[in-house]
Amino acid sequence: MSESIRTFDAVVVGAGFAGMYMLYRLREHGYRAVVFERADGVGGTWYWNRYPGARCDVESLEYSYSFSDALQQEWEWSERYSGQPEILKYANHVADRFDLRRDIEFETSVISAHYQNDEANWRIATDRNETVIAKYLIMATGCLSSTNLPAIEGISDFQGETYHTGQWPHEPVDLHGKRVGIIGTGSSAIQAIPYLAREAGELVVFQRTPNFSIPARNREADPDEVERVKGDYQGFREFNRKAPAAIRGTMPGRNESALDVPEDERNEELHKRWEHGGFAFMGAFNDLGLNKEANDIAAAFVREQIREIVDDPDVADTLSPDNVIGCKRLCLDTEYYETYNLPHVKLVDINKDPIQRLTKVGVKTDSTEYEFDVVVFATGFDAMTGTLLRVDIRGKDGLTLQQKWEEGPKTYLGLTTANFPNMFMISGPGSPSVLTNMIVSIEQHVDWITACLEYMREHEHAAINAESTAEEEWVAYVNAIAGMTLYPTCNSWYLGANIPGKPRVFMPHVGFPNYVQRCEEVVNNNYQGFELT
Ligand code: NAP
C-alpha cells in the first residue's frame, strides 16, 4: 500500500500565542494549514509554566491580543498582572472563540523538517510516524520552551520528588509540611519562593547569582482604568507599540538622565516607582539601561530596599546583586525579599558553599547534606535557540540548522535564516521578542509573514530565501545596537551564557519601533535582502 502524504500550504509548529494567531491569519487568507503541538492543549509557555505563583510581568490590559476588537472588548482580566491560570483560560477562550482546535494536532512533536530544493517545499516528520509536505514551515516554538536541567551529579539518585518550574505538573503538588529545596533564583524562582514558603515545612533556597527584583504591586483590576482603555483600545495599542519595548505600563518614563537630577529628587523618583511597582522602575530615568553611572544609582537604591526589608544583614547582603540592574531580565515579585524573614526559610550561597551533588536524601554541599522531600529546579531554559535546534531542520543541500548556527544564531530580521527557504521563525533570535511585550512582537511577526505569503502568492513566487550578505549585516547590526547598551555586561540567557558551551552571542534585537521600521523598509523595497524565485 502506498503511503498517503498529507500536503499543506503551511505547517506551524507550536500552539502558543504565536501559533494560534498564525493559524488564524493563514485561515483568514485561505491557506491550508495545520499546527503541530507537543502538549495536549494550547497556551505554550502558559501551558507549561504552572509553578505556584506564575504570573505575567506585563500588565494584563497590554498582555493580550489586539487583532480582534470584539475579543479585547469582551475579555475581562481580574488583576493588574494576570496569573498563569487566567492567561491559560484566555488562550483556551481564543482557541474556542475562533474555532482554532480543528486545525491543531495535539500531542504531536515535529522531529524533522527537510527542505526539498526541487519541489521548493518542506518534508516534515512527526513523532506520530507521519510525514507531511508543506510549502511553508513556520516555527512558533517560543523563546523559553526548552527547559535547562543543570548537570549536577546524582539527580537520578534523589529518592524524593523533583520538579522543574518550566514543566510543572498539571495536578496540584502537595507541599504541606514538606522539606523543600529550590535551586535557582531567576524570575521563576522569585515568583515561586513566597508560595512554596507558605506550604513547605522547611524551604532552602540555593542561590548562585542574586537577581534584582522590584515589587509587582499586583492588585485587582481597576474598573475605571479598564473602562478608559476599552473606550479606545486601538489607540491604546498604537501608543504602546511606539514605546521602546512596546510596553507602556501605567507610569510614563521620565525623559531625563539620572545624572542630571539632584540626589533628593532622584531618590524621590525611585521611591515613587518602587511603590508603584513593575517595570516602571526602569523608566525613572532615560539612561538606566545605557550608562553605568546612572545604572549604579538605581542598583544602589534597590540594595538599600533589600537591606530595609530583610532582617538579617548577612542574608540581605547575600541577596544583593552587585551587577548592572536590568542587565539580566528584571524580576517582579510579591513579597520575595520578605520571605527570607520567615524562620523556616534558609538561603544558601552556593558560591561560598558549592553544591557537590544530589544524594538519595537531598542536596550535598561542601559543608552540609540537606535532606528534602522535594527538590525544585528553577534553572531556566535553553533560550531562543534551544527548541529550534532540537528539531532536525535541514535547508538547501542538506545544511543543518545546527551546523549553520554552530557559532550562534544567524538570521535576517529574526524571521528567516539564509539557505532555509520558505521557513519563518516567530520571535526568532535577532528580533525584539523577549525584550518586549511578547504578544505585540508575535502579532507584528505574524502580520509580516502573512503579508509576505500574500506577496509571494500575488507574484507567483515559489520560494523566498534571505541573502547571506543581508543576514550578515543584520547580525552585525543587532550586535551593534546591543553594544550601545549595558546588556552585554553580564552572563545572561540573552547571551546564551546560562548554558555551558553555548556560543556567547547577544540574541534579541534591542528596541521595538526601530525594528518595525526596518521590517517595513524591507517590504517597501520589494523584500530587500531576500531572493525570490
Ligand atoms: P533564569 O532566569 O535563567 O534563572 C535560572 C536560575 O537558575 C538562575 O538563578 C541561575 O543562576 C540558576 N542556575 C542555573 N543553572 C544552575 C546551576 N547549575 N546551579 C545553580 N544554579 C543554577 O530562568 P527563569 O527564572 O525560569 O526565567 C527565565 C525567563 O523566563 C525570565 O528571565 C523571564 O524572561 C521569563 N519569565 C517570566 C516571568 C514573568 O512574566 N513574570 C516569570 C518567570 C519567567 P545564574 O544566574 O547564576 O545562572
Coordinates of C-alpha atoms and ligand atoms in Angstrom, one line a residue:
M1 CA 0.0 0.0 0.0
S2 CA 1.5 3.4 -0.9
E3 CA 1.9 5.9 1.8
S4 CA -0.5 8.7 1.6
I5 CA 1.1 12.0 2.4
R6 CA -0.9 15.0 3.5
T7 CA 0.0 18.3 1.9
F8 CA -0.5 21.8 3.3
D9 CA 0.3 25.3 2.3
A10 CA 1.8 25.8 5.8
V11 CA 2.8 23.8 8.8
V12 CA 3.0 25.8 12.0
V13 CA 5.0 24.3 14.9
G14 CA 3.6 25.2 18.3
A15 CA 0.1 26.3 19.5
G16 CA 1.1 29.0 21.9
F17 CA 0.1 32.7 21.4
A18 CA 2.3 32.8 18.2
G19 CA 1.0 29.6 16.6
M20 CA -2.7 30.3 17.4
Y21 CA -2.6 33.8 15.8
M22 CA -0.6 32.5 12.8
L23 CA -3.2 29.8 12.2
Y24 CA -6.0 32.5 12.5
R25 CA -4.3 34.6 9.8
L26 CA -3.5 31.7 7.5
R27 CA -7.0 30.6 7.5
E28 CA -8.3 34.1 7.0
H29 CA -6.3 34.2 3.8
G30 CA -7.4 30.8 2.6
Y31 CA -4.2 28.8 3.2
R32 CA -4.5 25.2 4.2
A33 CA -2.6 24.9 7.4
V34 CA -2.0 22.6 10.3
V35 CA -0.5 23.3 13.7
F36 CA 1.5 20.6 15.5
E37 CA 1.7 21.0 19.2
R38 CA 3.6 18.7 21.6
A39 CA 1.3 19.5 24.6
D40 CA -2.3 18.3 24.9
G41 CA -3.6 21.9 25.0
V42 CA -2.9 25.4 23.7
G43 CA -1.1 28.2 25.5
G44 CA 2.7 27.4 25.1
T45 CA 4.6 29.0 27.9
W46 CA 1.4 29.4 29.9
Y47 CA 0.6 25.7 29.4
W48 CA 3.9 24.5 30.8
N49 CA 4.8 27.1 33.5
R50 CA 2.3 26.2 36.1
Y51 CA 4.5 26.6 39.2
P52 CA 2.9 28.2 42.2
G53 CA 3.0 32.0 41.8
A54 CA 3.5 32.0 38.0
R55 CA 2.3 35.4 36.8
C56 CA 2.9 37.7 33.9
D57 CA 5.2 40.7 34.4
V58 CA 3.4 42.8 31.7
E59 CA 0.1 44.3 32.8
S60 CA -3.0 42.4 31.6
L61 CA -4.6 45.1 29.5
E62 CA -1.4 45.2 27.4
Y63 CA -0.6 41.5 27.5
S64 CA -3.3 40.3 25.3
Y65 CA -4.1 40.0 21.6
S66 CA -5.1 43.2 19.7
F67 CA -6.2 41.6 16.4
S68 CA -9.8 41.3 17.3
D69 CA -11.6 44.3 18.8
A70 CA -14.5 42.0 19.8
L71 CA -12.1 39.8 21.8
Q72 CA -10.4 42.6 23.6
Q73 CA -13.7 44.2 24.5
E74 CA -15.4 41.1 25.8
W75 CA -12.5 39.6 27.8
E76 CA -12.3 40.7 31.5
W77 CA -8.9 40.5 33.3
S78 CA -9.3 40.2 37.0
E79 CA -5.9 41.6 38.1
R80 CA -3.3 44.2 37.2
Y81 CA -0.9 41.3 36.3
S82 CA -2.6 38.1 35.3
G83 CA -1.7 34.8 36.9
Q84 CA -0.9 31.8 34.8
P85 CA -4.4 30.1 35.2
E86 CA -6.2 33.2 33.9
I87 CA -3.8 33.5 30.9
L88 CA -4.2 29.9 30.1
K89 CA -8.0 30.3 30.3
Y90 CA -7.7 33.2 27.9
A91 CA -5.6 31.1 25.5
N92 CA -8.3 28.4 25.6
H93 CA -11.0 31.0 25.1
V94 CA -9.2 32.3 22.0
A95 CA -8.9 28.8 20.6
D96 CA -12.6 28.1 21.1
R97 CA -13.8 31.5 20.0
F98 CA -12.0 31.3 16.7
D99 CA -12.5 27.6 16.3
L100 CA -8.8 27.0 16.1
R101 CA -8.6 23.5 17.5
R102 CA -9.9 21.7 14.4
D103 CA -6.5 22.5 12.7
I104 CA -4.3 21.9 15.7
E105 CA -2.9 18.4 16.2
F106 CA -2.0 18.0 19.9
E107 CA 0.5 15.6 21.5
T108 CA 2.4 15.7 18.2
S109 CA 6.0 16.8 18.0
V110 CA 7.8 17.7 14.9
I111 CA 11.1 15.8 14.8
S112 CA 12.5 16.8 11.4
A113 CA 11.9 19.2 8.6
H114 CA 13.9 18.9 5.4
Y115 CA 13.7 21.4 2.6
Q116 CA 13.4 19.9 -0.8
N117 CA 15.2 22.1 -3.4
D118 CA 13.5 20.8 -6.5
E119 CA 9.9 21.0 -5.2
A120 CA 10.6 24.1 -3.1
N121 CA 8.7 22.7 -0.1
W122 CA 9.3 21.1 3.3
R123 CA 9.1 17.5 4.2
I124 CA 8.1 17.4 7.8
A125 CA 8.1 14.3 10.1
T126 CA 6.3 14.0 13.4
D127 CA 6.7 11.6 16.3
R128 CA 3.4 10.0 15.3
N129 CA 5.3 8.4 12.4
E130 CA 3.7 10.7 9.9
T131 CA 5.3 12.8 7.1
V132 CA 3.6 15.8 5.7
I133 CA 4.6 18.2 2.9
A134 CA 4.1 22.0 3.1
K135 CA 5.3 24.9 1.1
Y136 CA 6.0 26.9 4.3
L137 CA 7.4 25.9 7.6
I138 CA 6.6 28.4 10.4
M139 CA 8.3 27.8 13.7
A140 CA 6.2 29.2 16.5
T141 CA 8.1 27.3 19.1
G142 CA 8.6 30.1 21.7
C143 CA 11.7 31.6 23.2
L144 CA 11.7 29.9 26.5
S145 CA 10.4 26.4 25.9
S146 CA 13.3 24.1 26.3
T147 CA 14.0 23.7 30.0
N148 CA 17.5 23.6 31.3
L149 CA 18.3 20.9 33.9
P150 CA 21.8 21.6 35.2
A151 CA 24.4 18.9 35.0
I152 CA 24.5 18.4 38.8
E153 CA 25.7 14.9 39.7
G154 CA 23.3 12.5 41.3
I155 CA 19.9 13.9 40.2
S156 CA 18.6 10.5 39.5
D157 CA 19.8 9.2 42.9
F158 CA 17.5 11.5 44.8
Q159 CA 14.5 9.5 46.0
G160 CA 12.2 12.3 46.7
E161 CA 10.1 14.3 44.2
T162 CA 11.8 16.6 41.7
Y163 CA 10.1 19.3 39.6
H164 CA 11.2 21.9 37.1
T165 CA 9.3 25.2 37.2
G166 CA 9.0 25.1 33.4
Q167 CA 7.4 21.6 33.4
W168 CA 5.3 21.8 36.5
P169 CA 2.7 19.1 36.9
H170 CA -0.9 19.8 36.0
E171 CA -2.3 18.4 39.2
P172 CA -1.7 20.3 42.4
V173 CA 1.6 19.4 44.1
D174 CA 1.1 18.9 47.8
L175 CA 4.0 20.6 49.7
H176 CA 2.3 20.9 53.1
G177 CA 4.8 20.5 55.8
K178 CA 7.4 19.1 53.4
R179 CA 11.1 19.8 53.3
V180 CA 11.7 21.6 50.0
G181 CA 14.9 22.7 48.3
I182 CA 14.9 25.0 45.3
I183 CA 17.9 25.6 43.0
G184 CA 18.0 28.9 41.2
T185 CA 16.9 32.5 41.9
G186 CA 15.7 33.8 38.5
S187 CA 12.2 35.2 37.7
S188 CA 10.5 31.8 38.1
A189 CA 12.1 31.1 41.5
I190 CA 11.5 34.7 42.7
Q191 CA 7.8 34.2 41.9
A192 CA 7.6 30.7 43.3
I193 CA 9.6 31.1 46.5
P194 CA 6.9 33.0 48.5
Y195 CA 4.3 30.5 47.5
L196 CA 6.5 27.5 48.3
A197 CA 7.3 29.0 51.7
R198 CA 3.5 29.2 52.5
E199 CA 3.1 25.5 52.4
A200 CA 6.5 24.0 53.0
G201 CA 7.6 22.9 56.5
E202 CA 11.1 24.0 55.6
L203 CA 12.4 25.8 52.5
V204 CA 16.1 26.0 51.5
V205 CA 17.0 28.3 48.5
F206 CA 20.3 27.6 46.7
Q207 CA 21.4 30.8 45.1
R208 CA 24.3 31.1 42.6
T209 CA 23.7 34.7 41.5
P210 CA 21.3 37.1 43.2
N211 CA 18.8 39.0 41.0
F212 CA 17.3 42.4 41.2
S213 CA 13.6 42.2 41.9
I214 CA 11.0 45.0 42.1
P215 CA 7.7 44.6 43.8
A216 CA 4.9 44.0 41.2
R217 CA 2.2 45.6 43.5
N218 CA -0.3 43.4 41.9
R219 CA -3.9 44.3 42.7
E220 CA -7.4 43.7 41.4
A221 CA -8.2 45.3 38.0
D222 CA -9.3 48.9 38.3
P223 CA -12.7 49.3 36.7
D224 CA -12.0 53.0 35.8
E225 CA -8.8 52.1 34.0
V226 CA -10.5 49.2 32.2
E227 CA -13.3 51.5 31.0
R228 CA -10.8 54.1 29.9
V229 CA -8.7 51.6 27.9
K230 CA -11.7 49.9 26.4
G231 CA -13.0 53.2 25.3
D232 CA -10.2 53.4 22.8
Y233 CA -8.4 50.1 22.8
Q234 CA -6.9 50.5 19.4
G235 CA -5.5 53.9 20.3
F236 CA -4.0 52.4 23.5
R237 CA -2.4 49.6 21.4
E238 CA -0.9 52.0 18.9
F239 CA 0.5 54.2 21.6
N240 CA 2.1 51.2 23.4
R241 CA 3.7 49.9 20.1
K242 CA 5.6 53.2 19.9
A243 CA 7.3 52.5 23.3
P244 CA 10.9 51.2 23.1
A245 CA 9.8 47.7 24.4
A246 CA 6.2 48.0 23.2
I247 CA 5.2 48.2 26.9
R248 CA 3.8 51.4 28.3
G249 CA 2.8 50.3 31.8
T250 CA 0.8 52.7 34.0
M251 CA 3.6 55.2 34.7
P252 CA 5.3 57.1 31.9
G253 CA 9.0 57.0 31.6
R254 CA 10.9 60.2 32.5
N255 CA 13.0 61.6 29.7
E256 CA 15.9 62.8 31.7
S257 CA 19.3 61.4 32.7
A258 CA 19.7 60.2 36.3
L259 CA 22.9 62.2 36.4
D260 CA 21.2 65.5 35.7
V261 CA 18.8 65.3 38.6
P262 CA 19.7 66.3 42.2
E263 CA 20.1 63.4 44.6
D264 CA 17.0 64.0 46.7
E265 CA 14.8 64.3 43.6
R266 CA 16.4 61.2 42.2
N267 CA 15.6 59.2 45.4
E268 CA 12.0 60.5 45.4
E269 CA 11.5 59.4 41.8
L270 CA 12.9 55.9 42.5
H271 CA 10.8 55.6 45.7
K272 CA 7.7 56.7 43.8
R273 CA 8.3 54.0 41.2
W274 CA 9.2 51.3 43.8
E275 CA 5.9 52.0 45.4
H276 CA 4.1 52.0 42.1
G277 CA 5.6 48.6 41.2
G278 CA 6.7 46.9 38.0
F279 CA 8.9 47.8 35.1
A280 CA 8.1 51.5 35.6
F281 CA 11.1 51.5 37.9
M282 CA 13.5 51.3 35.0
G283 CA 11.7 54.3 33.4
A284 CA 12.7 56.6 36.3
F285 CA 15.4 58.0 34.0
N286 CA 16.2 57.6 30.4
D287 CA 19.7 56.3 30.7
L288 CA 19.5 53.4 33.3
G289 CA 20.0 50.8 30.6
L290 CA 22.7 52.8 28.8
N291 CA 25.0 54.4 31.3
K292 CA 26.8 52.5 34.1
E293 CA 27.0 55.5 36.4
A294 CA 23.2 56.1 36.1
N295 CA 22.5 52.4 36.5
D296 CA 24.6 52.3 39.7
I297 CA 22.3 54.8 41.3
A298 CA 19.2 52.6 40.7
A299 CA 21.1 49.5 41.7
A300 CA 22.2 51.0 45.0
F301 CA 18.6 52.1 45.6
V302 CA 17.3 48.5 45.3
R303 CA 20.1 47.2 47.5
E304 CA 19.0 49.7 50.1
Q305 CA 15.4 48.4 49.9
I306 CA 16.7 44.9 50.3
R307 CA 18.6 45.9 53.5
E308 CA 15.4 47.6 54.8
I309 CA 13.2 44.6 54.1
V310 CA 15.4 41.7 55.2
D311 CA 16.0 41.4 58.9
D312 CA 19.3 39.5 58.9
P313 CA 22.0 41.8 57.4
D314 CA 24.1 38.8 56.2
V315 CA 21.1 37.4 54.3
A316 CA 20.3 40.9 52.9
D317 CA 23.9 41.1 51.7
T318 CA 23.8 37.7 50.0
L319 CA 20.5 38.7 48.3
S320 CA 22.0 41.9 47.0
P321 CA 23.3 41.8 43.4
D322 CA 26.4 43.8 42.6
N323 CA 26.0 43.9 38.8
V324 CA 24.0 46.1 36.5
I325 CA 20.3 46.3 37.2
G326 CA 18.2 45.2 34.2
C327 CA 21.2 43.5 32.5
K328 CA 19.6 40.2 33.3
R329 CA 15.8 40.2 33.0
L330 CA 14.5 42.4 35.8
C331 CA 12.3 40.3 38.1
L332 CA 8.9 41.4 39.6
D333 CA 7.8 39.8 42.8
T334 CA 5.3 39.7 45.6
E335 CA 7.0 39.6 49.0
Y336 CA 10.1 37.8 47.7
Y337 CA 12.6 39.5 50.0
E338 CA 10.1 39.4 52.9
T339 CA 10.0 35.6 52.6
Y340 CA 13.6 35.4 54.0
N341 CA 12.4 36.7 57.3
L342 CA 10.4 33.6 57.9
P343 CA 12.0 31.2 60.4
H344 CA 11.6 28.1 58.2
V345 CA 13.3 29.7 55.1
K346 CA 17.1 29.5 54.6
L347 CA 19.3 30.9 51.9
V348 CA 22.5 29.1 50.8
D349 CA 25.0 31.0 48.8
I350 CA 26.5 28.2 46.6
N351 CA 29.4 30.4 45.7
K352 CA 30.6 30.0 49.3
D353 CA 29.3 26.5 49.8
P354 CA 29.0 24.8 46.4
I355 CA 26.6 22.0 45.6
Q356 CA 28.6 18.8 45.2
R357 CA 25.7 16.6 44.2
L358 CA 22.3 15.3 44.9
T359 CA 22.1 12.3 47.1
K360 CA 19.4 9.7 47.9
V361 CA 18.1 12.1 50.6
G362 CA 18.8 15.6 49.4
V363 CA 21.4 18.1 48.3
K364 CA 25.0 17.8 49.5
T365 CA 27.1 21.0 49.6
D366 CA 30.7 21.2 50.7
S367 CA 29.7 21.8 54.2
T368 CA 26.2 20.1 54.7
E369 CA 23.9 17.4 53.5
Y370 CA 20.4 19.0 53.3
E371 CA 17.6 16.5 53.5
F372 CA 14.5 17.1 51.3
D373 CA 11.2 15.6 50.3
V374 CA 11.1 17.8 47.2
V375 CA 13.7 19.4 45.1
V376 CA 12.6 22.2 42.7
F377 CA 14.8 23.1 39.7
A378 CA 14.1 26.8 38.8
T379 CA 17.1 26.7 36.5
G380 CA 15.7 28.3 33.4
F381 CA 15.8 27.5 29.7
D382 CA 18.0 27.0 26.7
A383 CA 16.5 30.2 25.5
M384 CA 15.7 31.4 22.0
T385 CA 17.6 28.7 20.0
G386 CA 17.2 25.6 22.2
T387 CA 13.8 24.4 20.8
L388 CA 14.7 25.3 17.2
L389 CA 17.9 23.3 17.4
R390 CA 16.2 20.2 18.9
V391 CA 14.3 19.7 15.6
D392 CA 16.4 18.2 12.8
I393 CA 15.9 21.1 10.4
R394 CA 17.8 21.0 7.1
G395 CA 17.8 23.7 4.5
K396 CA 19.2 23.8 1.0
D397 CA 21.6 21.0 0.1
G398 CA 21.1 19.2 3.4
L399 CA 22.6 22.0 5.5
T400 CA 21.5 21.5 9.1
L401 CA 20.5 24.4 11.3
Q402 CA 22.8 23.0 14.0
Q403 CA 25.8 23.3 11.5
K404 CA 24.7 26.8 10.4
W405 CA 24.3 28.1 13.9
E406 CA 27.4 26.4 15.4
E407 CA 28.8 29.8 16.3
G408 CA 25.5 31.3 17.3
P409 CA 22.2 32.0 15.6
K410 CA 22.3 33.9 12.3
T411 CA 19.1 35.3 11.0
Y412 CA 17.7 38.1 8.8
L413 CA 15.2 40.2 10.7
G414 CA 15.0 37.4 13.3
L415 CA 12.3 36.0 10.9
T416 CA 14.3 33.9 8.4
T417 CA 17.7 32.3 8.1
A418 CA 19.6 32.2 4.8
N419 CA 19.5 28.9 2.9
F420 CA 16.4 27.7 4.7
P421 CA 13.9 29.0 2.1
N422 CA 10.2 29.3 3.0
M423 CA 11.0 28.9 6.7
F424 CA 9.9 31.6 9.1
M425 CA 10.5 31.9 12.8
I426 CA 8.1 33.8 15.0
S427 CA 10.1 35.9 17.6
G428 CA 13.3 34.2 16.4
P429 CA 16.8 35.3 17.6
G430 CA 17.7 38.7 16.1
S431 CA 14.1 40.0 16.7
P432 CA 12.9 42.1 19.7
S433 CA 10.9 39.1 21.2
V434 CA 11.9 38.7 24.8
L435 CA 12.9 42.4 25.3
T436 CA 9.3 43.4 24.5
N437 CA 5.7 42.6 25.3
M438 CA 5.8 39.2 23.6
I439 CA 2.3 39.4 22.3
V440 CA 2.9 42.6 20.5
S441 CA 6.1 41.2 18.9
I442 CA 4.2 38.0 17.9
E443 CA 1.4 39.9 16.3
Q444 CA 3.9 42.0 14.3
H445 CA 5.7 38.9 13.1
V446 CA 2.6 37.0 12.2
D447 CA 1.3 40.0 10.2
W448 CA 4.6 40.4 8.4
I449 CA 4.7 36.7 7.5
T450 CA 1.1 36.8 6.3
A451 CA 1.8 39.8 4.1
C452 CA 4.9 38.1 2.7
L453 CA 2.9 35.0 1.8
E454 CA 0.3 37.1 0.1
Y455 CA 3.1 38.9 -1.9
M456 CA 4.5 35.6 -3.0
R457 CA 1.1 34.3 -4.0
E458 CA 0.4 37.5 -5.9
H459 CA 3.7 37.4 -7.7
E460 CA 3.7 33.6 -8.1
H461 CA 7.0 33.1 -6.3
A462 CA 7.9 29.6 -5.3
A463 CA 10.5 30.4 -2.7
I464 CA 11.8 33.2 -0.5
N465 CA 15.4 33.0 0.8
A466 CA 17.3 35.5 2.8
E467 CA 20.6 36.6 1.2
S468 CA 23.7 35.8 3.1
T469 CA 25.0 39.3 2.9
A470 CA 21.7 40.8 4.3
E471 CA 21.9 38.2 7.1
E472 CA 25.5 39.1 8.0
E473 CA 24.6 42.8 8.1
W474 CA 21.6 42.1 10.2
V475 CA 23.6 40.0 12.8
A476 CA 26.2 42.8 12.9
Y477 CA 23.5 45.4 13.3
V478 CA 21.7 43.5 16.2
N479 CA 25.1 43.2 18.0
A480 CA 26.0 46.8 17.4
I481 CA 22.7 48.1 19.0
A482 CA 23.2 45.7 21.9
G483 CA 26.7 47.1 22.3
M484 CA 25.3 50.6 22.8
T485 CA 23.5 49.3 26.0
L486 CA 24.6 47.7 29.2
Y487 CA 23.0 44.3 28.2
P488 CA 26.3 42.6 27.2
T489 CA 27.9 43.3 30.5
C490 CA 26.6 40.2 32.4
N491 CA 26.2 36.5 32.0
S492 CA 22.5 36.5 31.0
W493 CA 20.5 34.0 29.0
Y494 CA 20.1 36.7 26.4
L495 CA 23.7 35.9 25.6
G496 CA 23.3 32.2 26.0
A497 CA 25.6 32.4 29.0
N498 CA 23.4 30.2 31.2
I499 CA 24.1 27.1 29.1
P500 CA 27.6 25.6 29.3
G501 CA 29.2 25.5 25.8
K502 CA 26.5 27.7 24.1
P503 CA 28.1 30.4 21.9
R504 CA 28.1 33.8 23.5
V505 CA 26.1 36.0 21.2
F506 CA 23.5 38.6 22.2
M507 CA 20.3 37.2 20.6
P508 CA 17.4 39.7 20.9
H509 CA 17.2 42.9 18.9
V510 CA 17.0 45.9 21.3
G511 CA 14.0 48.1 20.6
F512 CA 10.7 47.6 19.0
P513 CA 9.7 50.7 16.9
N514 CA 13.1 50.8 15.2
Y515 CA 12.8 47.1 14.4
V516 CA 9.3 47.5 12.9
Q517 CA 10.6 50.4 10.8
R518 CA 13.3 48.1 9.4
C519 CA 10.8 45.4 8.6
E520 CA 8.6 47.9 6.8
E521 CA 11.5 49.3 4.8
V522 CA 12.4 45.8 3.7
V523 CA 8.8 45.2 2.4
N524 CA 8.6 48.7 0.8
N525 CA 11.8 47.9 -1.1
N526 CA 10.2 44.8 -2.6
Y527 CA 11.6 42.4 0.1
Q528 CA 15.1 43.9 0.1
G529 CA 17.7 41.3 1.2
F530 CA 15.6 38.4 0.0
E531 CA 16.0 36.3 -3.1
L532 CA 12.5 35.5 -4.5
T533 CA 12.3 32.7 -7.1
Ligands
NAP1 P1 16.6 32.1 34.7 O1 16.3 33.5 34.7 O2 17.5 31.6 33.7 O3 17.1 31.6 36.1 C1 17.7 30.4 36.3 C2 18.3 30.3 37.7 O4 18.9 29.1 37.9 C3 19.4 31.4 37.9 O5 19.3 31.9 39.2 C4 20.6 30.6 37.7 O6 21.8 31.1 38.3 C5 20.2 29.2 38.3 N1 21.0 28.1 37.8 C6 21.1 27.7 36.6 N2 21.9 26.6 36.5 C7 22.4 26.4 37.8 C8 23.3 25.5 38.3 N3 23.9 24.6 37.6 N4 23.5 25.6 39.7 C9 22.9 26.5 40.4 N5 22.0 27.4 39.9 C10 21.8 27.4 38.6 O7 15.3 31.2 34.5 P2 13.8 31.5 34.9 O8 13.7 32.0 36.3 O9 13.0 30.3 34.6 O10 13.4 32.7 34.0 C11 13.7 32.7 32.6 C12 12.9 33.8 31.9 O11 11.5 33.4 31.8 C13 12.9 35.1 32.6 O12 14.1 35.8 32.5 C14 11.7 35.8 32.0 O13 12.0 36.3 30.8 C15 10.8 34.6 31.8 N6 9.9 34.5 33.0 C16 8.9 35.5 33.1 C17 8.1 35.5 34.1 C18 7.1 36.6 34.2 O14 6.5 37.0 33.2 N7 6.8 37.1 35.3 C19 8.2 34.6 35.1 C20 9.2 33.6 35.0 C21 10.0 33.6 33.9 P3 22.7 32.1 37.5 O15 22.0 33.4 37.4 O16 24.0 32.1 38.3 O17 22.9 31.5 36.1

